[in-house]
mmCIF file of N, CA and C in Angstrom:
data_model
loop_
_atom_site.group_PDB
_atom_site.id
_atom_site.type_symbol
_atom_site.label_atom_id
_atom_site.label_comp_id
_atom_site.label_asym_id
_atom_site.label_seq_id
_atom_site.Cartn_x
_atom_site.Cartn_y
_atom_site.Cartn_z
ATOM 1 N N UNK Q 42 0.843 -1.159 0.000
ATOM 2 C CA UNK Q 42 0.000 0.000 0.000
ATOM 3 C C UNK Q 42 0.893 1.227 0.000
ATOM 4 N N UNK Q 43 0.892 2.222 -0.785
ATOM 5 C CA UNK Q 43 1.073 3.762 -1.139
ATOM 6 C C UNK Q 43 0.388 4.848 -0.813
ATOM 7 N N UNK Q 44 0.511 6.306 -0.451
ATOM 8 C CA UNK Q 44 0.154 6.890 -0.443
ATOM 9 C C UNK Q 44 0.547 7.979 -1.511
ATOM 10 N N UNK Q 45 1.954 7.935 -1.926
ATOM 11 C CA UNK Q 45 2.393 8.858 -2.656
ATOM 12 C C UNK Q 45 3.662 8.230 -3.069
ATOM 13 N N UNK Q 46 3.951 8.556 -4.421
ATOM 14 C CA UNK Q 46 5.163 7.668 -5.615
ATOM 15 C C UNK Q 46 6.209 7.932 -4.792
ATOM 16 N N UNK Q 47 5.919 7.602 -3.375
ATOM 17 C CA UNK Q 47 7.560 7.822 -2.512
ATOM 18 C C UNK Q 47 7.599 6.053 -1.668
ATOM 19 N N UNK Q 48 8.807 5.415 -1.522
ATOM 20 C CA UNK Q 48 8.609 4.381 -0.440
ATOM 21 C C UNK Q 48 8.589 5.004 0.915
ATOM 22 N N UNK Q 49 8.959 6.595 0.868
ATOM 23 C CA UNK Q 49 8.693 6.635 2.914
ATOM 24 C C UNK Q 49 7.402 6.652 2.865
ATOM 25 N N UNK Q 50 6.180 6.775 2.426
ATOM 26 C CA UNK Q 50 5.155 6.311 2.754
ATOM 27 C C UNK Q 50 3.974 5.001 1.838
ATOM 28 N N UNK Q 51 4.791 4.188 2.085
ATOM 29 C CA UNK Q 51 4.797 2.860 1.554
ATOM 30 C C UNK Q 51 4.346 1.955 2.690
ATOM 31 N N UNK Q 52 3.836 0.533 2.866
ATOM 32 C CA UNK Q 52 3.820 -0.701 3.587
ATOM 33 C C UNK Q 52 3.605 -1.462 2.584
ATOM 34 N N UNK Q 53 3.832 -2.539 3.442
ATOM 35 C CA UNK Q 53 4.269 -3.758 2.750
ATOM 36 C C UNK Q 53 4.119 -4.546 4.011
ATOM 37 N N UNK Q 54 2.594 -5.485 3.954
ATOM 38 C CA UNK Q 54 1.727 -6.525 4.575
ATOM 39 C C UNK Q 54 1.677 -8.103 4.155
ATOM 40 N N UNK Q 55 1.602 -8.756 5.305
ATOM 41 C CA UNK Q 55 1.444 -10.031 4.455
ATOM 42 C C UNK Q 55 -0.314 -10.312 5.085
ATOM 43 N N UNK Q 56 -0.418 -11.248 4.099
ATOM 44 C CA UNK Q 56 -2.039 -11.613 4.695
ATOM 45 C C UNK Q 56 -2.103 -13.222 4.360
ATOM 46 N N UNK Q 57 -2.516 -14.112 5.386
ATOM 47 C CA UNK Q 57 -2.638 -15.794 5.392
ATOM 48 C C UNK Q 57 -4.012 -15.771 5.166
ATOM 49 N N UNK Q 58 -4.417 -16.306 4.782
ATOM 50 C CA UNK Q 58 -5.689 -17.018 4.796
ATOM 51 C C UNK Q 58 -5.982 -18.501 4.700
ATOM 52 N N UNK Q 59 -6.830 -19.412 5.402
ATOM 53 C CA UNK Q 59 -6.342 -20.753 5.117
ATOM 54 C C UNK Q 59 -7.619 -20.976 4.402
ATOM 55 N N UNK Q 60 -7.521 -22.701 3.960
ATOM 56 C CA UNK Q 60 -8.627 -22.941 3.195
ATOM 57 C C UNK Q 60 -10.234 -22.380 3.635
ATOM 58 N N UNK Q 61 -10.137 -22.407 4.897
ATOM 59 C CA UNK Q 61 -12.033 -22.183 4.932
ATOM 60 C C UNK Q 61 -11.648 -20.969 5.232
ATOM 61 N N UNK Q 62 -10.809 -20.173 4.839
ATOM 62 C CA UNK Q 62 -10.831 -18.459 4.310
ATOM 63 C C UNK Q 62 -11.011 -17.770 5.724
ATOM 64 N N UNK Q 63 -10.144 -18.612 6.509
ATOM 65 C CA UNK Q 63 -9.861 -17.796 7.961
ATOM 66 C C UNK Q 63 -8.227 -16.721 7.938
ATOM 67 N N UNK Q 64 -8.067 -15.802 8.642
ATOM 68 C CA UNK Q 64 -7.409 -14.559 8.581
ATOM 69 C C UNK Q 64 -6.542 -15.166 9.923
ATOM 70 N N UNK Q 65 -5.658 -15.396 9.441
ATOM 71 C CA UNK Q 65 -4.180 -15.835 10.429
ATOM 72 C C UNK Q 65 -3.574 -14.686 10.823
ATOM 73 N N UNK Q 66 -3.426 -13.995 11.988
ATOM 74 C CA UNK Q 66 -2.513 -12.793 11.522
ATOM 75 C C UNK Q 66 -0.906 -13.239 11.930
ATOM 76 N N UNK Q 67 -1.302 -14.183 13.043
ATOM 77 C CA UNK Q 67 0.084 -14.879 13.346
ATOM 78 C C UNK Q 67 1.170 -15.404 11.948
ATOM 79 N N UNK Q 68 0.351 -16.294 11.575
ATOM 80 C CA UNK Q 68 0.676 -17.254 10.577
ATOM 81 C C UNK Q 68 1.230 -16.254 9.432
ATOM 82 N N UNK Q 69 0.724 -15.102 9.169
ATOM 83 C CA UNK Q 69 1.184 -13.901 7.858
ATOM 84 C C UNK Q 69 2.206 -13.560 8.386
ATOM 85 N N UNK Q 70 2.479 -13.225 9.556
ATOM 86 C CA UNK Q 70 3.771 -12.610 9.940
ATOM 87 C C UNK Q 70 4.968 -13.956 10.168
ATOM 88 N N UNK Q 71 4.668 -15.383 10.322
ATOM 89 C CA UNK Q 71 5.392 -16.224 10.098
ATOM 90 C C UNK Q 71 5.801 -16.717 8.672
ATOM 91 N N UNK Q 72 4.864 -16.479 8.165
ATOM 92 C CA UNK Q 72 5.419 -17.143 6.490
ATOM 93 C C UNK Q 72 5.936 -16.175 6.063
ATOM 94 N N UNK Q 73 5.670 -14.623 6.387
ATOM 95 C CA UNK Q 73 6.192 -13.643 5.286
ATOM 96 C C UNK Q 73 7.338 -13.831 5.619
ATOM 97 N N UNK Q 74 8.061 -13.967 7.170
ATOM 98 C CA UNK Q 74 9.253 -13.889 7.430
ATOM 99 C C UNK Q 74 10.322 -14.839 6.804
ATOM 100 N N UNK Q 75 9.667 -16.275 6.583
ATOM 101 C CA UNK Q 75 10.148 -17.048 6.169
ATOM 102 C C UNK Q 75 10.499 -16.754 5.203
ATOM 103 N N UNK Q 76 9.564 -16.193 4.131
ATOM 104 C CA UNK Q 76 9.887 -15.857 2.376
ATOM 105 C C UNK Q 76 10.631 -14.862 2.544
ATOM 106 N N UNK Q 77 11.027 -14.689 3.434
ATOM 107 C CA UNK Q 77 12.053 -12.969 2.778
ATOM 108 C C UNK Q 77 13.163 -13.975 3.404
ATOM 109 N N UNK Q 78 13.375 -14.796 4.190
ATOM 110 C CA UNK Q 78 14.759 -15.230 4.933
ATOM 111 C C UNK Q 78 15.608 -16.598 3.728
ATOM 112 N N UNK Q 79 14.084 -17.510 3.463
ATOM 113 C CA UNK Q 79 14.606 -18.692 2.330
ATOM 114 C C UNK Q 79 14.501 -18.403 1.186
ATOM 115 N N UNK Q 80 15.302 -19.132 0.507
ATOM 116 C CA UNK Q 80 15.119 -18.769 -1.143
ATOM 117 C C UNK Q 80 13.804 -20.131 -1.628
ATOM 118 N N UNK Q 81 12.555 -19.543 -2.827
ATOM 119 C CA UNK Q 81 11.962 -20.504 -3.114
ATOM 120 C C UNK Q 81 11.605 -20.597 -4.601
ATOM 121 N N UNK Q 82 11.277 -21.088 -4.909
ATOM 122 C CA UNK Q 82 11.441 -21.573 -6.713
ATOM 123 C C UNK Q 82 9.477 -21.525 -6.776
ATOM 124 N N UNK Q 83 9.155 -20.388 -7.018
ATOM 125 C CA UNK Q 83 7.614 -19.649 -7.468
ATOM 126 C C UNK Q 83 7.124 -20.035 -8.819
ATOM 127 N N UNK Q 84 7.865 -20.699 -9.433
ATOM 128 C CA UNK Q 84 7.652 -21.072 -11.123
ATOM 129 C C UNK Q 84 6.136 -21.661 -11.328
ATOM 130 N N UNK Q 85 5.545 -22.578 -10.093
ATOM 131 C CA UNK Q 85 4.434 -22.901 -10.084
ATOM 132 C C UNK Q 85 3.357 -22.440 -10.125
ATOM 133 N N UNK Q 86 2.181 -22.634 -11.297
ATOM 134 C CA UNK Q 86 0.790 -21.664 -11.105
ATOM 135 C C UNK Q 86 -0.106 -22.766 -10.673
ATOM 136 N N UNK Q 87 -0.834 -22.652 -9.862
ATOM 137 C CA UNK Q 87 -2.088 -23.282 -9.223
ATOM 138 C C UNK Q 87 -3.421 -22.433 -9.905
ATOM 139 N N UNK Q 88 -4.305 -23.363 -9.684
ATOM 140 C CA UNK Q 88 -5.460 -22.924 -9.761
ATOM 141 C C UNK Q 88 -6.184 -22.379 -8.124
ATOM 142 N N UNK Q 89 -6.371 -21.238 -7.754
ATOM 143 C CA UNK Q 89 -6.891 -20.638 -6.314
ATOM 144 C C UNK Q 89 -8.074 -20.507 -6.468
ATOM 145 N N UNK Q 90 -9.487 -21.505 -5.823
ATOM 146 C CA UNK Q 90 -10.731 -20.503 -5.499
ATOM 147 C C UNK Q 90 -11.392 -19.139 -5.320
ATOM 148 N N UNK Q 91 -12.287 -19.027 -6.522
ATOM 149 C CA UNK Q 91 -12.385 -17.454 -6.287
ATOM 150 C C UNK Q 91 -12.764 -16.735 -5.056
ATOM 151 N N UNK Q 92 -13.621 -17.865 -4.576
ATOM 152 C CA UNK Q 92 -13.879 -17.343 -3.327
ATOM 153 C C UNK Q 92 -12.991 -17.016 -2.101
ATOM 154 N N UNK Q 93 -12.085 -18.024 -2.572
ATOM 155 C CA UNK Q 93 -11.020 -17.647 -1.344
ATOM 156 C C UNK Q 93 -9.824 -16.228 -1.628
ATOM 157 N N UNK Q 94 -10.258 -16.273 -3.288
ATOM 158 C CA UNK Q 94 -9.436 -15.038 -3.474
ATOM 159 C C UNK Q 94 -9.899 -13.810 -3.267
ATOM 160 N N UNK Q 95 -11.347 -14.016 -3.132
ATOM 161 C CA UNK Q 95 -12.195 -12.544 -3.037
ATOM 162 C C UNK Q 95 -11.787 -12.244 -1.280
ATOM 163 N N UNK Q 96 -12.262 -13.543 -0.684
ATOM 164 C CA UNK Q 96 -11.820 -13.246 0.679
ATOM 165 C C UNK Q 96 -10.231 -12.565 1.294
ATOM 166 N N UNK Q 97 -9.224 -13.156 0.714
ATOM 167 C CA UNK Q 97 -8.419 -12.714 0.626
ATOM 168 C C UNK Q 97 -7.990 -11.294 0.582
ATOM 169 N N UNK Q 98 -8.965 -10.792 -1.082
ATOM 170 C CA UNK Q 98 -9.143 -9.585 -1.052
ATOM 171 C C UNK Q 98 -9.256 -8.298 -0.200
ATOM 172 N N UNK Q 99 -10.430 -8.791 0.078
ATOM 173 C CA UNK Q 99 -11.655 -8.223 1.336
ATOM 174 C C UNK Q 99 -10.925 -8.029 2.520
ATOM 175 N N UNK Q 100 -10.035 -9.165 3.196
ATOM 176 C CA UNK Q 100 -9.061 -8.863 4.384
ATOM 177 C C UNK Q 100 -8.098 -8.550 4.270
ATOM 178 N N UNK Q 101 -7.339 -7.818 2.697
ATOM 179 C CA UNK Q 101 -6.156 -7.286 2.477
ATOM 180 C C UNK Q 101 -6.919 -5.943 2.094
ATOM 181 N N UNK Q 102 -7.985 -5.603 1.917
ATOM 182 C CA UNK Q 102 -8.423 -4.170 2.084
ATOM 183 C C UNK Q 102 -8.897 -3.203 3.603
ATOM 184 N N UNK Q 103 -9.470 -4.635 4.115
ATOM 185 C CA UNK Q 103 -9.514 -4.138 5.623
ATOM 186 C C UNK Q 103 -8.457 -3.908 6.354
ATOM 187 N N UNK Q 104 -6.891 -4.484 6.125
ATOM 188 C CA UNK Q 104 -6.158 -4.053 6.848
ATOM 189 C C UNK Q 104 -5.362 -2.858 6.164
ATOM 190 N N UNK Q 105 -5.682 -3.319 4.880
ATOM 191 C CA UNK Q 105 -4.871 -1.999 4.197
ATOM 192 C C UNK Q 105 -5.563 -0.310 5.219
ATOM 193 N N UNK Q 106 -7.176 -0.479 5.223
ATOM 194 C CA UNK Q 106 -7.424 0.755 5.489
ATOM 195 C C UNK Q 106 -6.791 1.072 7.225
ATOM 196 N N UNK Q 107 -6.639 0.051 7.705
ATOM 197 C CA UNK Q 107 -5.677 0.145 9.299
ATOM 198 C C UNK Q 107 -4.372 1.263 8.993
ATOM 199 N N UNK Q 108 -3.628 0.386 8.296
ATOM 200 C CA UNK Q 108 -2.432 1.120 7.474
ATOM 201 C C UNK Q 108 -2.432 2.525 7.255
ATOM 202 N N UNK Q 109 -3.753 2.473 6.200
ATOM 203 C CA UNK Q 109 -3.830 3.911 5.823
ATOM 204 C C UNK Q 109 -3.920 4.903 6.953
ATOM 205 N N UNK Q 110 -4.848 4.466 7.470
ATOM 206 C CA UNK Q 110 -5.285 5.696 8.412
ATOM 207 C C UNK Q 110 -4.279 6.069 9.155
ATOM 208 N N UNK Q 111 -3.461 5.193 9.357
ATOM 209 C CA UNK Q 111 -1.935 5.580 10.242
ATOM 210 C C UNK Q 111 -0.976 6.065 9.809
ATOM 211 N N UNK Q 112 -1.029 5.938 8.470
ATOM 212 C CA UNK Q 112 0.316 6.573 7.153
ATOM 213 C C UNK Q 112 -0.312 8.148 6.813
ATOM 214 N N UNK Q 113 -1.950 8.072 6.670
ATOM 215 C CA UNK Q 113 -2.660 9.042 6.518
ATOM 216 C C UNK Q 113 -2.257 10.062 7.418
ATOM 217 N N UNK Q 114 -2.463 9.671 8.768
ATOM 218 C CA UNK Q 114 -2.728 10.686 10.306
ATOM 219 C C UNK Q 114 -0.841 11.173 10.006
ATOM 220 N N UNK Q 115 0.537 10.054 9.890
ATOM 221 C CA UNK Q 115 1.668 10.712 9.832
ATOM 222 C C UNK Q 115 2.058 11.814 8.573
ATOM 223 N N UNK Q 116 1.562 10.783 7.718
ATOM 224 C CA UNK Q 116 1.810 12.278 6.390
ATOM 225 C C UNK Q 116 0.885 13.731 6.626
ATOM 226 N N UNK Q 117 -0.193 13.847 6.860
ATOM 227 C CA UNK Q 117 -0.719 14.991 7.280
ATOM 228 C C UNK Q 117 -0.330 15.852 8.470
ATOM 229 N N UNK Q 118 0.442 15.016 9.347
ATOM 230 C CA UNK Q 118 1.116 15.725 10.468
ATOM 231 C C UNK Q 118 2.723 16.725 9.818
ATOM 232 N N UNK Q 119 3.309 15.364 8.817
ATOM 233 C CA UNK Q 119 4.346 16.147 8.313
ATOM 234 C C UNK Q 119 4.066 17.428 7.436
ATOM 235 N N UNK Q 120 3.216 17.498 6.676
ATOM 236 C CA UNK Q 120 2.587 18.726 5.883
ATOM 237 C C UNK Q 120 2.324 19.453 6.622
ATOM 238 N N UNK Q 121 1.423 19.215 8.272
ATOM 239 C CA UNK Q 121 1.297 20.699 8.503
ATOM 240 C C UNK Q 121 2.180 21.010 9.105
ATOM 241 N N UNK Q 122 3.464 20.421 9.584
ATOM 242 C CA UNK Q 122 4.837 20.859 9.911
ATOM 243 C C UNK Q 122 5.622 21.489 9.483
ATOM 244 N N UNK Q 123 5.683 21.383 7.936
ATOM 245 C CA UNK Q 123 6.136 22.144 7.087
ATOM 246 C C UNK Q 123 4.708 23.312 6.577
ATOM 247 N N UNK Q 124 3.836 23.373 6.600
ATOM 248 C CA UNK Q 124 3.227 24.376 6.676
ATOM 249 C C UNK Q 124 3.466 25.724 7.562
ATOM 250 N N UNK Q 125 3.686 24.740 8.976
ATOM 251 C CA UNK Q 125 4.115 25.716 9.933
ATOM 252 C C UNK Q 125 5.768 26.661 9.255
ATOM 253 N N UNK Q 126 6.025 25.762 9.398
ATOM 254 C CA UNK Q 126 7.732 26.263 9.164
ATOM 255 C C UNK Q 126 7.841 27.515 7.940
ATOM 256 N N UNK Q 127 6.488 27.054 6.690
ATOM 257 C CA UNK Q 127 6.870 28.367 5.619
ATOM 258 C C UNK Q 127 5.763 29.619 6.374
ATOM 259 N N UNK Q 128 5.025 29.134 7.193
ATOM 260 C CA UNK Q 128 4.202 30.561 8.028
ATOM 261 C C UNK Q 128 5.190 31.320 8.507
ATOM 262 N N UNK Q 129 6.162 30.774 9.257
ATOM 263 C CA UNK Q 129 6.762 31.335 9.914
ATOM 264 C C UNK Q 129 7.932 32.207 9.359
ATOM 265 N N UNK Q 130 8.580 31.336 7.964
ATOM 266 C CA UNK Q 130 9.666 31.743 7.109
ATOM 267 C C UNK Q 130 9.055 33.004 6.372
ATOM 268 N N UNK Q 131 7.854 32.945 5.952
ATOM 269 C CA UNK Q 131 6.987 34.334 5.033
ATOM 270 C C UNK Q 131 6.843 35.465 5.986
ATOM 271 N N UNK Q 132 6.409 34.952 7.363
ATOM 272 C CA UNK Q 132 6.087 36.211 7.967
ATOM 273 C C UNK Q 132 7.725 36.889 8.657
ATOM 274 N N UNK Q 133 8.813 36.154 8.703
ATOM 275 C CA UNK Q 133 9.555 37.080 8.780
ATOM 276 C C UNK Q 133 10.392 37.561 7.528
ATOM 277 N N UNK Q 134 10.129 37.151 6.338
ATOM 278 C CA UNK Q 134 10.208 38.137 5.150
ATOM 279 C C UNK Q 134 9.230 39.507 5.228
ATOM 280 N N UNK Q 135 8.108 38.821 5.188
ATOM 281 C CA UNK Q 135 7.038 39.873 5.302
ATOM 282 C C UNK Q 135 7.657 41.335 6.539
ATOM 283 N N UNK Q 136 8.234 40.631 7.297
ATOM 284 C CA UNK Q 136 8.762 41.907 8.444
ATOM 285 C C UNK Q 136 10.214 42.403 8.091
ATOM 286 N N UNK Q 137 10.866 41.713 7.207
ATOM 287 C CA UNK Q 137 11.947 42.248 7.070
ATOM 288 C C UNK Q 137 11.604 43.129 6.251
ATOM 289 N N UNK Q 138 10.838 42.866 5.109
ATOM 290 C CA UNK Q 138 10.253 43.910 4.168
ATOM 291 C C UNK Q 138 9.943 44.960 4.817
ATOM 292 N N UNK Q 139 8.905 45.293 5.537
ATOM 293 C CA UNK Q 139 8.179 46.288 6.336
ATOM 294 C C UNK Q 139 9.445 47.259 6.642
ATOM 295 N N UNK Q 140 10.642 46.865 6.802
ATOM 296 C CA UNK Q 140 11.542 47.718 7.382
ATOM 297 C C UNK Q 140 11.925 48.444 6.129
ATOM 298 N N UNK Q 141 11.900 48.275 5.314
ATOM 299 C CA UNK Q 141 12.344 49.209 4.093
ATOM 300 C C UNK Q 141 11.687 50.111 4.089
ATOM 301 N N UNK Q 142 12.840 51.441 3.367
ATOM 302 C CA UNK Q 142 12.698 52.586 3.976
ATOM 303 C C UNK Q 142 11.904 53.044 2.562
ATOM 304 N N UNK Q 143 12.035 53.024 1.199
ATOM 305 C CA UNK Q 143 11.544 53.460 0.199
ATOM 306 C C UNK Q 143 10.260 52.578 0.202
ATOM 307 N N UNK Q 144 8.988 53.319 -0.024
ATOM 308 C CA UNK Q 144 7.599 52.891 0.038
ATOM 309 C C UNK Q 144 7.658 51.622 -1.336
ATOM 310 N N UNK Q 145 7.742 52.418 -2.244
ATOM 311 C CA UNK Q 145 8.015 51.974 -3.810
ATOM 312 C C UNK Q 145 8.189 50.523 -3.633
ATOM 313 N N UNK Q 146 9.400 50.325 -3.037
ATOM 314 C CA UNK Q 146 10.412 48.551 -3.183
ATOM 315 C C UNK Q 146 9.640 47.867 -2.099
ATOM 316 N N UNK Q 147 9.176 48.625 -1.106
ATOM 317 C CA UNK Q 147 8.964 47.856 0.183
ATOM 318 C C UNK Q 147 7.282 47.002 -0.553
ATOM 319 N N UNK Q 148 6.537 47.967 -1.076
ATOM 320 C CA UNK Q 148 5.264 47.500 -1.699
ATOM 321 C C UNK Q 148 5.502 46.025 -2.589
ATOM 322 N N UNK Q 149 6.268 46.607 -3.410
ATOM 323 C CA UNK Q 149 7.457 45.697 -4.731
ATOM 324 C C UNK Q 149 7.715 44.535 -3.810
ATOM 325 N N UNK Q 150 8.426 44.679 -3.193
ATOM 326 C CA UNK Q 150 9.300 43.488 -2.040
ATOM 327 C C UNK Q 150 7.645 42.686 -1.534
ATOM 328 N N UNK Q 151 6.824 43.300 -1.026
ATOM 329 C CA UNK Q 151 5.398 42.384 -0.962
ATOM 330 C C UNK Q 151 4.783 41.553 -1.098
ATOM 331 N N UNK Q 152 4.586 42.448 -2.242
ATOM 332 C CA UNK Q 152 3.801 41.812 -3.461
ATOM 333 C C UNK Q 152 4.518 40.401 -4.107
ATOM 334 N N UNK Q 153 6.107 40.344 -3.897
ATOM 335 C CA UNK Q 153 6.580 38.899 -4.563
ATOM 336 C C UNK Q 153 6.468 38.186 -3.564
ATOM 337 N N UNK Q 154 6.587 38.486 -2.508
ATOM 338 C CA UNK Q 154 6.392 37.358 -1.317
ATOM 339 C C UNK Q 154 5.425 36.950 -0.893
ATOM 340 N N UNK Q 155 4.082 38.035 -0.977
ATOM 341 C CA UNK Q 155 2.747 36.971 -1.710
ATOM 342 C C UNK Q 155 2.658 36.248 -2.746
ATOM 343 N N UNK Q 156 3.185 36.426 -3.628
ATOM 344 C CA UNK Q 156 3.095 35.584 -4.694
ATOM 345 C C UNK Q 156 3.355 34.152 -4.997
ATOM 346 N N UNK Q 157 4.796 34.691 -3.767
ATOM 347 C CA UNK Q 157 5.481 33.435 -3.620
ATOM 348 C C UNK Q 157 4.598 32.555 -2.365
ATOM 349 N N UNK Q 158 4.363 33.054 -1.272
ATOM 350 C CA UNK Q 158 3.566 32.396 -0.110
ATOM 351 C C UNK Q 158 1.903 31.842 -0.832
ATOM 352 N N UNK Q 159 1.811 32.429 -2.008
ATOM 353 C CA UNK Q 159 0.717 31.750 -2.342
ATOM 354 C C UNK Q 159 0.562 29.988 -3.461
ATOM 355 N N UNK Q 160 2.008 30.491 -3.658
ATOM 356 C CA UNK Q 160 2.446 29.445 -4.768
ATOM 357 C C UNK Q 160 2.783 28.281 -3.813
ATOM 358 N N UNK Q 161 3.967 28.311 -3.018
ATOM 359 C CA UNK Q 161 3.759 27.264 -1.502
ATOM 360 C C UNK Q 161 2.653 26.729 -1.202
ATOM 361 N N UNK Q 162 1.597 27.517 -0.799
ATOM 362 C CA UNK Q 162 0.713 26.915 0.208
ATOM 363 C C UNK Q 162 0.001 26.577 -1.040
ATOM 364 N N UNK Q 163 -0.410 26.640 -2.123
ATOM 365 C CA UNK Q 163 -1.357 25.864 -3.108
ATOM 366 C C UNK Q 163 -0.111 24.194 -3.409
ATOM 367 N N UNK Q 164 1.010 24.764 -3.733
ATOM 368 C CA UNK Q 164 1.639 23.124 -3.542
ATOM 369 C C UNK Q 164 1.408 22.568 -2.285
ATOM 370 N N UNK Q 165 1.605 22.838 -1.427
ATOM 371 C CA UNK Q 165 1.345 22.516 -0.036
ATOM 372 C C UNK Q 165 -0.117 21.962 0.491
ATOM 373 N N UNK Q 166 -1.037 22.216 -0.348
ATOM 374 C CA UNK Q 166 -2.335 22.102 0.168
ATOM 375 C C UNK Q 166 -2.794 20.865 -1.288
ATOM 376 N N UNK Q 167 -2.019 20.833 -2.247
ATOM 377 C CA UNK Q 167 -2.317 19.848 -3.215
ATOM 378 C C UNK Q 167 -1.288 18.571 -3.128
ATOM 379 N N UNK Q 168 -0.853 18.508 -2.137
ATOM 380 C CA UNK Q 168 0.053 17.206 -1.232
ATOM 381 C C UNK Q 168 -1.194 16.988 -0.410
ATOM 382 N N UNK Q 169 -1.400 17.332 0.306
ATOM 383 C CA UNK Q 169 -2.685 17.043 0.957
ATOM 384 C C UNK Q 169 -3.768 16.080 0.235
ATOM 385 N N UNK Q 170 -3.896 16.108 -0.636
ATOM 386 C CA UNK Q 170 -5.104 15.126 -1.541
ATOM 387 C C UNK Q 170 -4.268 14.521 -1.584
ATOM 388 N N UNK Q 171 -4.904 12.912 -0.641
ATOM 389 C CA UNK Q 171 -4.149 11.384 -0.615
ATOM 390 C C UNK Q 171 -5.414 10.453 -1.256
ATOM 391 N N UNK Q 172 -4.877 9.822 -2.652
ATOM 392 C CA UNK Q 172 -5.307 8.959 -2.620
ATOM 393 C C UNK Q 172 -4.116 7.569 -2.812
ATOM 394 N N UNK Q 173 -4.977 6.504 -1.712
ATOM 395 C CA UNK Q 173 -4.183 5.258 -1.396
ATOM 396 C C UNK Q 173 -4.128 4.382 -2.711
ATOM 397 N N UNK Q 174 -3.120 3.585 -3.032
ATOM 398 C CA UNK Q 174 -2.750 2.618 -3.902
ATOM 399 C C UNK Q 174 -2.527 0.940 -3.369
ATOM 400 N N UNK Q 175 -3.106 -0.110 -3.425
ATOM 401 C CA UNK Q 175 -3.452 -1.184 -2.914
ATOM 402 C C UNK Q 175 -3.021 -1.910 -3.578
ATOM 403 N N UNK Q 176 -1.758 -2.724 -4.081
ATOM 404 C CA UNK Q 176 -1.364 -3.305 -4.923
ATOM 405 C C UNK Q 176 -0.897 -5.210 -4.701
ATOM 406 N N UNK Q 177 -1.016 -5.876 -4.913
ATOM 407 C CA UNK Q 177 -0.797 -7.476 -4.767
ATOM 408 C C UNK Q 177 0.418 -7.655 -5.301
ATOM 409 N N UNK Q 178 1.592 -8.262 -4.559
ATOM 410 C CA UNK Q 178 2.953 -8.412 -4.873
ATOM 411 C C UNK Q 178 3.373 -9.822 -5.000
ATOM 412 N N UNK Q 179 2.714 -10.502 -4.464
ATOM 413 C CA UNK Q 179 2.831 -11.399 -4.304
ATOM 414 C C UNK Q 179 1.510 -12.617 -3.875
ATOM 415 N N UNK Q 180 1.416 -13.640 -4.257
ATOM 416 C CA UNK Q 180 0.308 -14.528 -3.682
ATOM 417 C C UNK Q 180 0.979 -15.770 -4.328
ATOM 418 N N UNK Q 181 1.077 -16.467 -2.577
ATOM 419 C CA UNK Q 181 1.708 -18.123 -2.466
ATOM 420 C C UNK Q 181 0.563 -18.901 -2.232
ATOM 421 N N UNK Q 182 0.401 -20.251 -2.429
ATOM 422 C CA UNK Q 182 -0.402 -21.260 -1.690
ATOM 423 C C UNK Q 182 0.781 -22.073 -1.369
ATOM 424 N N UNK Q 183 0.540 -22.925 0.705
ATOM 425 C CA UNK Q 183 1.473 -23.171 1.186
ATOM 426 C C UNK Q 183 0.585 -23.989 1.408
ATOM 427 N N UNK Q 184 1.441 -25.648 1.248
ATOM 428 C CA UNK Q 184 0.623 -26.481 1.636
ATOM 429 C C UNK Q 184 0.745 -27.365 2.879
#
């Protein structure tokens, strides 16, 4: 699961399911470990029940949205962190400006640093629109 074409906000879940389409959470975190530690020869295609693949589905979307909401709540914390940080960086342009002594430049001097504080916070506020990416990397049957 993704939130944005970056891996820092990336996961990467395993999900078991056994034949009568029960949700292992133990068992996902034991086999995944296994497959990342042994080497295995995947060349094999099986035929998988749809039903068990829909199920599958269904409990790799329910945990995906666990995920999200937690990748969600950190990436929106980091945005308005850096939100904070250019409030703070504009308004002491904005005051250094104010100190200029010719009306003319000081107006001039302004006017670009709105321009610019407006161009920020519209990138800044179009990071904000998350939509999640749910992708299947893999699917074993272990017998």
């Amino acid at each position: 699961m993704a939130l944005k074409n970056t891996q820092r906000y990336c996961k990467v879940f395993p999900v078991f399911i056994n034949l009568e389409g029960d949700f292992r959470p133990g068992t996902s975190k034991m086999v995944w470990d296994i497959l990342l530690k042994e080497s295995f020869d995947f060349s094999q295609d099986i035929d998988i029940d749809e039903t068990l693949l829909e199920k599958t589905k269904i409990t790799a979307i329910e945990l995906a949205y666990n995920h999200f909401s937690e990748m969600r709540r950190e990436y929106i914390e980091q945005i308005n962190k850096e939100i904070e940080k250019f409030k703070i960086a504009f308004s002491l342009k904005k005051e250094a400006a104010l100190s200029l002594g010719i009306e003319n430049i000081k107006r001039h001097r302004l006017q670009q640093i709105e321009k610019e504080e407006t161009a920020v916070f519209e990138r800044l506020s179009a990071l904000q629109e998350i939509i999640p990416y749910l992708k299947l990397l893999y699917m074993v049957y272990v017998e």
